[in-house]
Coordinates of C-alpha atoms (C1' of nucleotides) in Angstrom, one line a residue:
Chain A
M922 CA 10.8 -28.6 4.0
A923 CA 11.4 -25.9 1.6
S924 CA 14.8 -24.0 2.0
D925 CA 15.1 -20.4 2.9
G926 CA 16.4 -19.3 -0.5
D927 CA 13.6 -21.1 -2.3
R928 CA 11.0 -19.4 -0.1
G929 CA 12.6 -16.0 -0.7
E930 CA 12.4 -16.5 -4.5
L931 CA 8.7 -17.5 -4.2
L932 CA 8.0 -14.5 -2.1
V933 CA 9.4 -12.1 -4.7
R934 CA 7.5 -13.9 -7.5
L935 CA 4.3 -13.3 -5.5
A936 CA 5.2 -9.7 -5.0
E937 CA 5.9 -9.3 -8.7
L938 CA 2.3 -10.5 -9.3
V939 CA 0.8 -7.4 -7.8
P940 CA 1.4 -5.0 -10.7
V941 CA 0.0 -7.7 -13.1
I942 CA -3.2 -8.0 -11.0
K943 CA -3.3 -4.2 -10.8
A944 CA -3.1 -3.9 -14.6
V945 CA -5.8 -6.6 -15.2
K946 CA -8.1 -4.9 -12.7
R947 CA -7.6 -1.5 -14.2
D948 CA -8.5 -2.6 -17.7
L949 CA -11.8 -4.1 -16.6
P950 CA -14.9 -2.3 -18.0
F951 CA -16.5 -2.4 -14.6
P952 CA -19.1 0.2 -13.9
G953 CA -18.5 1.5 -10.4
P954 CA -15.7 1.4 -7.8
R955 CA -13.3 -1.6 -8.3
A956 CA -13.5 -2.5 -4.6
G957 CA -17.1 -3.6 -5.0
L958 CA -16.1 -6.1 -7.7
S959 CA -13.8 -8.0 -5.3
L960 CA -16.8 -8.5 -3.0
L961 CA -19.0 -9.7 -5.8
V962 CA -16.4 -12.3 -6.9
V963 CA -16.3 -13.7 -3.3
L964 CA -20.1 -14.1 -3.3
Y965 CA -19.9 -15.6 -6.7
R966 CA -17.5 -18.2 -5.5
C967 CA -18.6 -18.9 -2.0
G968 CA -22.3 -18.1 -2.1
A969 CA -24.3 -15.9 0.3
M970 CA -22.7 -14.9 3.6
R971 CA -22.8 -12.4 6.4
L972 CA -21.0 -9.1 6.1
G973 CA -18.5 -10.0 8.8
E974 CA -17.5 -13.2 6.9
L975 CA -17.2 -11.1 3.7
A976 CA -14.9 -8.8 5.6
D977 CA -12.7 -11.7 6.7
C978 CA -12.6 -13.2 3.2
S979 CA -11.6 -9.8 1.8
E980 CA -9.0 -9.0 4.5
V981 CA -10.6 -5.6 5.2
D982 CA -12.3 -4.0 8.1
Q983 CA -16.0 -4.6 8.7
S984 CA -16.7 -0.9 8.3
V985 CA -15.2 -1.0 4.8
I986 CA -17.4 -4.0 3.8
S987 CA -20.4 -2.2 5.2
R988 CA -19.9 0.7 2.8
H989 CA -19.1 -1.4 -0.2
V990 CA -22.1 -3.7 0.4
A991 CA -24.3 -0.6 0.6
D992 CA -22.8 0.7 -2.7
V993 CA -23.3 -2.5 -4.7
E994 CA -26.7 -2.9 -3.1
E995 CA -27.8 0.5 -4.5
R996 CA -26.5 -0.6 -7.9
G997 CA -28.8 -3.6 -7.6
W998 CA -26.0 -6.3 -7.7
V999 CA -26.6 -7.7 -4.2
E1000 CA -29.5 -8.0 -1.9
R1001 CA -29.9 -8.7 1.8
A1002 CA -32.0 -11.0 3.8
P1003 CA -32.2 -11.0 7.6
N1004 CA -30.7 -13.8 9.5
P1005 CA -33.6 -15.6 11.3
R1006 CA -31.3 -17.0 13.8
D1007 CA -29.5 -13.7 14.8
G1008 CA -31.3 -10.3 14.5
R1009 CA -28.0 -8.4 14.4
S1010 CA -26.8 -9.8 11.1
W1011 CA -27.6 -9.8 7.5
Y1012 CA -27.0 -12.3 4.7
V1013 CA -25.8 -10.9 1.5
R1014 CA -26.2 -12.6 -1.9
L1015 CA -25.8 -11.8 -5.5
T1016 CA -28.8 -10.7 -7.6
P1017 CA -29.1 -12.1 -11.1
D1018 CA -27.9 -8.7 -12.3
G1019 CA -24.9 -8.9 -10.0
E1020 CA -24.1 -12.5 -11.3
R1021 CA -24.1 -11.1 -14.8
V1022 CA -21.8 -8.3 -13.9
V1023 CA -19.3 -10.8 -12.3
R1024 CA -19.4 -13.1 -15.2
E1025 CA -18.7 -10.3 -17.7
A1026 CA -15.8 -9.0 -15.5
L1027 CA -14.3 -12.4 -15.2
A1028 CA -14.6 -13.0 -18.9
H1029 CA -12.8 -9.8 -19.7
A1030 CA -10.1 -10.6 -17.2
R1031 CA -9.7 -14.0 -18.7
H1032 CA -9.1 -12.3 -22.0
S1033 CA -6.5 -10.1 -20.4
I1034 CA -4.3 -12.9 -19.3
E1035 CA -4.8 -15.0 -22.4
G1036 CA -1.7 -13.7 -24.0
A1037 CA 0.4 -14.5 -21.0
L1038 CA -0.5 -18.1 -21.4
D1039 CA 0.7 -18.4 -25.0
G1040 CA 2.3 -21.8 -25.5
W1041 CA 1.0 -23.1 -22.2
T1042 CA -0.5 -26.6 -22.1
D1043 CA -3.7 -27.4 -20.2
E1044 CA -1.4 -29.3 -17.8
D1045 CA 0.9 -26.3 -17.2
V1046 CA -2.1 -24.1 -16.3
A1047 CA -3.7 -26.8 -14.1
E1048 CA -0.3 -27.3 -12.4
L1049 CA 0.0 -23.6 -11.5
S1050 CA -3.6 -23.3 -10.4
G1051 CA -3.2 -26.4 -8.2
L1052 CA 0.0 -25.1 -6.6
L1053 CA -1.6 -21.7 -6.0
G1054 CA -4.7 -23.4 -4.4
R1055 CA -2.5 -25.5 -2.2
F1056 CA -0.4 -22.4 -1.2
R1057 CA -3.6 -20.5 -0.3
A1058 CA -5.0 -23.4 1.7
G1059 CA -1.8 -23.7 3.6
F1060 CA -1.8 -20.1 4.4
D1061 CA -5.3 -20.2 5.7
A1062 CA -4.5 -23.2 7.8
H1063 CA -1.7 -21.5 9.6
R1064 CA -3.6 -18.3 10.2
D1065 CA -5.2 -17.0 13.5
R1066 CA -8.2 -15.8 11.7
P1067 CA -8.3 -17.8 8.4
L1068 CA -9.5 -16.2 5.3
H1069 CA -11.6 -19.4 4.8
R1070 CA -12.0 -19.2 1.1
D1071 CA -13.1 -22.8 1.1
R1072 CA -15.9 -22.1 3.4
P1073 CA -18.9 -24.1 2.1
P1074 CA -21.9 -22.0 1.1
Q1075 CA -24.0 -21.3 4.1
P1076 CA -27.7 -22.3 3.9
M1077 CA -29.6 -19.1 3.0
P1078 CA -32.6 -18.4 5.2
D1079 CA -35.7 -18.9 3.1
T1080 CA -36.9 -15.4 3.5
A1081 CA -37.7 -12.9 0.8
P1082 CA -35.0 -10.3 0.1
V1083 CA -35.5 -7.1 1.9
P1084 CA -36.5 -4.1 -0.3
D1085 CA -34.4 -1.1 0.1
T1086 CA -37.1 1.1 1.6
A1087 CA -38.1 -1.6 4.1
R1088 CA -34.4 -2.1 5.1
A1089 CA -33.9 1.6 5.7
Q1090 CA -36.5 1.3 8.4
T1091 CA -35.1 -1.8 10.0
V1092 CA -31.7 -0.2 10.1
K1093 CA -33.2 2.6 12.1
G1094 CA -34.3 0.0 14.6
L1095 CA -38.0 -0.5 13.6
R1096 CA -37.7 -4.2 12.9
Chain B
M1123 CA -3.2 -23.9 -25.8
A1124 CA -4.8 -23.8 -22.5
S1125 CA -8.6 -24.1 -22.5
D1126 CA -11.0 -21.4 -21.4
G1127 CA -12.1 -23.2 -18.2
D1128 CA -8.5 -23.8 -17.1
R1129 CA -7.7 -20.1 -17.6
G1130 CA -10.8 -19.1 -15.6
E1131 CA -9.7 -21.3 -12.8
L1132 CA -6.3 -19.8 -12.8
L1133 CA -7.7 -16.3 -12.9
V1134 CA -9.7 -16.9 -9.7
R1135 CA -6.7 -18.5 -8.0
L1136 CA -4.7 -15.4 -8.8
A1137 CA -7.6 -13.1 -7.5
E1138 CA -7.7 -15.2 -4.3
L1139 CA -4.0 -14.4 -3.7
V1140 CA -4.8 -10.7 -3.2
P1141 CA -6.0 -11.0 0.4
V1142 CA -3.0 -13.2 1.2
I1143 CA -0.6 -10.6 -0.1
K1144 CA -2.6 -7.9 1.7
A1145 CA -2.3 -9.8 5.0
V1146 CA 1.5 -10.4 4.6
K1147 CA 2.1 -6.7 3.8
R1148 CA 0.0 -5.5 6.7
D1149 CA 2.0 -7.6 9.2
L1150 CA 5.3 -6.2 8.1
P1151 CA 7.1 -4.0 10.8
F1152 CA 7.9 -1.5 8.1
P1153 CA 8.4 2.1 9.3
G1154 CA 6.6 4.4 7.0
P1155 CA 3.9 4.0 4.3
R1156 CA 3.7 0.6 2.7
A1157 CA 3.6 2.0 -0.8
G1158 CA 7.3 3.1 -0.4
L1159 CA 8.3 -0.5 0.3
S1160 CA 7.2 -1.7 -3.1
L1161 CA 9.4 0.8 -4.7
L1162 CA 12.4 -0.2 -2.6
V1163 CA 11.8 -3.9 -3.5
V1164 CA 11.9 -3.0 -7.3
L1165 CA 15.1 -1.2 -6.8
Y1166 CA 16.5 -4.0 -4.8
R1167 CA 15.7 -6.5 -7.6
C1168 CA 16.5 -4.4 -10.7
G1169 CA 19.0 -1.9 -9.5
A1170 CA 19.0 1.8 -10.1
M1171 CA 16.6 3.3 -12.5
R1172 CA 14.8 6.5 -13.5
L1173 CA 11.5 7.5 -11.9
G1174 CA 9.5 6.8 -15.1
E1175 CA 10.8 3.3 -15.3
L1176 CA 10.0 2.8 -11.6
A1177 CA 6.5 4.0 -12.4
D1178 CA 6.2 1.5 -15.2
C1179 CA 7.5 -1.4 -13.1
S1180 CA 5.0 -0.5 -10.3
E1181 CA 2.0 0.1 -12.6
V1182 CA 1.3 3.4 -11.1
D1183 CA 1.3 7.0 -12.5
Q1184 CA 4.6 9.0 -12.6
S1185 CA 3.1 11.5 -10.2
V1186 CA 2.6 8.8 -7.6
I1187 CA 6.1 7.6 -7.9
S1188 CA 7.4 11.1 -7.7
R1189 CA 5.8 11.5 -4.3
H1190 CA 6.8 8.1 -3.0
V1191 CA 10.4 8.6 -4.0
A1192 CA 10.4 12.0 -2.3
D1193 CA 9.2 10.3 0.8
V1194 CA 11.6 7.4 0.9
E1195 CA 14.4 9.8 0.0
E1196 CA 13.6 11.9 3.0
R1197 CA 13.8 8.8 5.1
G1198 CA 17.3 8.1 3.7
W1199 CA 16.5 4.9 1.9
V1200 CA 17.2 6.1 -1.7
E1201 CA 19.3 8.7 -3.3
R1202 CA 19.3 10.4 -6.6
A1203 CA 22.0 11.1 -9.1
P1204 CA 21.4 13.2 -12.2
N1205 CA 21.4 11.5 -15.6
P1206 CA 24.4 13.0 -17.4
R1207 CA 22.9 12.1 -20.7
D1208 CA 19.5 13.7 -20.1
G1209 CA 19.2 16.7 -17.8
R1210 CA 15.4 16.1 -17.3
S1211 CA 15.7 12.8 -15.5
W1212 CA 17.1 11.3 -12.3
Y1213 CA 18.5 8.0 -11.4
V1214 CA 17.2 6.5 -8.1
R1215 CA 19.1 3.9 -6.2
L1216 CA 19.0 2.3 -2.8
T1217 CA 21.2 3.6 0.0
P1218 CA 22.9 1.0 2.3
D1219 CA 20.2 1.9 4.8
G1220 CA 17.5 1.4 2.3
E1221 CA 18.9 -2.0 1.4
R1222 CA 18.9 -3.0 5.0
V1223 CA 15.3 -2.0 5.3
V1224 CA 14.4 -4.1 2.3
R1225 CA 16.2 -7.2 3.5
E1226 CA 14.5 -6.9 6.9
A1227 CA 11.1 -6.6 5.3
L1228 CA 11.6 -9.5 3.0
A1229 CA 12.9 -11.6 5.8
H1230 CA 9.8 -11.0 7.9
A1231 CA 7.6 -11.7 4.9
R1232 CA 9.4 -14.9 4.3
H1233 CA 8.6 -15.9 7.9
S1234 CA 4.9 -15.0 7.3
I1235 CA 4.6 -17.4 4.4
E1236 CA 6.6 -20.1 6.1
G1237 CA 3.6 -21.9 7.5
A1238 CA 1.8 -21.9 4.2
L1239 CA 4.7 -24.1 2.9
D1240 CA 4.5 -26.8 5.5
G1241 CA 5.1 -30.1 3.8
W1242 CA 6.3 -28.5 0.6
T1243 CA 9.5 -29.9 -1.0
D1244 CA 12.1 -27.7 -2.5
E1245 CA 11.0 -28.9 -5.8
D1246 CA 7.4 -27.9 -5.2
V1247 CA 8.4 -24.4 -4.3
A1248 CA 10.8 -24.1 -7.2
E1249 CA 8.0 -25.4 -9.5
L1250 CA 5.6 -22.7 -8.3
S1251 CA 8.2 -20.0 -8.5
G1252 CA 9.1 -21.1 -12.0
L1253 CA 5.5 -21.1 -13.2
L1254 CA 4.8 -17.7 -11.7
G1255 CA 7.9 -16.3 -13.4
R1256 CA 6.9 -17.7 -16.7
F1257 CA 3.5 -16.3 -16.4
R1258 CA 4.8 -12.9 -15.5
A1259 CA 7.2 -12.9 -18.4
G1260 CA 4.4 -14.0 -20.8
F1261 CA 2.2 -11.2 -19.5
D1262 CA 5.0 -8.6 -20.1
A1263 CA 5.7 -9.9 -23.6
H1264 CA 2.1 -9.4 -24.6
R1265 CA 1.7 -5.9 -23.2
D1266 CA 1.8 -2.6 -25.0
R1267 CA 3.9 -1.1 -22.2
P1268 CA 5.6 -4.0 -20.6
L1269 CA 6.3 -3.9 -16.9
H1270 CA 9.8 -5.1 -17.8
R1271 CA 10.7 -6.8 -14.5
D1272 CA 13.5 -8.5 -16.2
R1273 CA 15.1 -5.3 -17.3
P1274 CA 18.8 -5.6 -16.6
P1275 CA 20.2 -3.1 -14.2
Q1276 CA 21.2 0.0 -16.0
P1277 CA 24.7 1.4 -15.6
M1278 CA 24.7 4.0 -12.9
P1279 CA 26.3 7.3 -13.9
D1280 CA 29.4 7.6 -11.9
T1281 CA 28.4 10.8 -10.4
A1282 CA 28.1 11.5 -6.7
P1283 CA 24.7 11.3 -5.1
V1284 CA 23.0 14.7 -4.8
P1285 CA 22.6 16.0 -1.3
D1286 CA 19.1 17.0 -0.4
T1287 CA 19.8 20.7 -0.1
A1288 CA 21.5 20.8 -3.4
R1289 CA 18.7 19.0 -5.1
A1290 CA 16.1 21.4 -3.8
Q1291 CA 17.9 24.0 -5.7
T1292 CA 18.2 22.1 -8.9
V1293 CA 14.5 21.2 -8.7
K1294 CA 13.8 24.8 -8.7
G1295 CA 15.6 25.2 -12.0
L1296 CA 19.1 26.4 -10.8
R1297 CA 21.0 23.4 -12.2
Chain C
dT198 C1' 7.0 19.9 -30.2
dA199 C1' 7.7 15.9 -27.1
dT200 C1' 9.3 14.1 -22.7
dT201 C1' 10.8 14.0 -17.6
dG202 C1' 9.5 15.0 -13.4
dT203 C1' 6.8 18.0 -9.9
dT204 C1' 2.8 19.9 -7.9
dA205 C1' -2.3 20.9 -7.1
dT206 C1' -6.6 18.8 -6.7
dA207 C1' -9.9 15.4 -6.2
dC208 C1' -11.4 10.7 -5.8
dT209 C1' -11.0 5.8 -4.0
dC210 C1' -9.7 2.7 -0.5
dT211 C1' -8.9 1.9 4.1
dA212 C1' -8.7 1.8 9.4
dT213 C1' -10.0 3.6 14.1
dA214 C1' -13.3 4.8 17.1
dA215 C1' -17.9 5.9 18.7
dC216 C1' -22.4 4.4 18.1
dT217 C1' -27.0 1.3 17.8
dA218 C1' -29.2 -2.8 18.2
dT219 C1' -29.3 -7.6 19.4
dA220 C1' -27.4 -11.9 21.7
Chain D
dT1041 C1' -20.9 -8.0 28.6
dA1042 C1' -20.0 -9.3 23.9
dT1043 C1' -20.9 -9.2 19.1
dA1044 C1' -23.0 -7.5 14.1
dG1045 C1' -23.2 -3.8 11.6
dT1046 C1' -23.3 1.5 10.7
dT1047 C1' -21.4 6.0 10.5
dA1048 C1' -18.0 9.9 11.2
dT1049 C1' -13.5 11.0 10.6
dA1050 C1' -8.9 10.9 9.1
dG1051 C1' -5.2 9.0 6.6
dA1052 C1' -3.0 6.3 2.7
dG1053 C1' -3.0 5.6 -2.3
dT1054 C1' -4.1 6.9 -6.6
dA1055 C1' -5.1 9.4 -11.2
dT1056 C1' -5.8 13.8 -13.9
dA1057 C1' -4.4 17.9 -15.3
dA1058 C1' -1.4 21.9 -15.3
dC1059 C1' 3.2 23.2 -14.9
dA1060 C1' 8.6 23.8 -15.5
dA1061 C1' 12.7 22.3 -17.4
dT1062 C1' 15.0 19.9 -20.9
dA1063 C1' 15.5 17.2 -25.4

DNA sequence: TATTGTTATACTCTATAACTATA
DNA sequence: TATAGTTATAGAGTATAACAATA
């Protein structure tokens, strides 16, 4: 088991990562609120999911996700499909345009951290990625409500996406 | 040099750390706004510094730091001392009470990530800490305005801390 | 004229609580 | 009765711009 001092050192290293992530995120040429991007990345990695799952993965309240999804939906980056097995919930998935936006943002961010990896070997980078993944998995495993990043993509219901106008009606209870 | 795919993987691992940090921070029994805590941790690690330096380290605007410092100062966790070599600037340093608050917060956070490190050896943890430190240093080195985490503690001017009432006067220009 | 720090203002992000609809 | 999602509201966090004091 890792000693207390070692854990303390790791904790501070993680804390010191926050300004770095903040800087990388700020420099992104992302059109629209940055919070929407985090949501798109989750969908890009894990596939379509319900809003509540999206909230859990993002560690924010459902009400927050609800607004952000509405925002990126208006921008045409995600679309909804009703859950045929539960009329209360929606599936959210990336549109092709949304996937393009995510790819571009990730490519830019990759460029931002490029300099930080000067002199790193492929093995060094893989080692860090692996340890971070292990840490994240361990954290999820010991959590009441895991962030379940490794949740396998749920099967999408084979229904057509719901156009915005039609959805506005169903939201008002006319479904 | 690390390949593009490896860097992309690392990037996503870093992004996936954000909800973890968010969760740990949320659970802290910290009295007062969480933003103030980040500031205290920087002072705890790097020692006394000016507000502008604090802003750089925290990757936020000076105006933001100005407000947060005023807040934690009111709570008695930091104190200011005038810079004898430059009448425009202040040094900010932790009070004993502020240091206690930081230690308690860090101890609690250490406990929060304990479970995530189940089965880790001291070497594993040290390896991750080391790689993160190296990454951070590399990022700083390639930045226009580095976050200079490793900035050595500046010598504190040997003046007495400025009481709140006295400072209110100097702020109004009566120094 | 440039820089340090403060303040006014507005915008983004977030949580809480009340609500609708469905299970 | 419980759960998924929405909306109203308020609070926290932030950046921009204008400002005062000092270099």
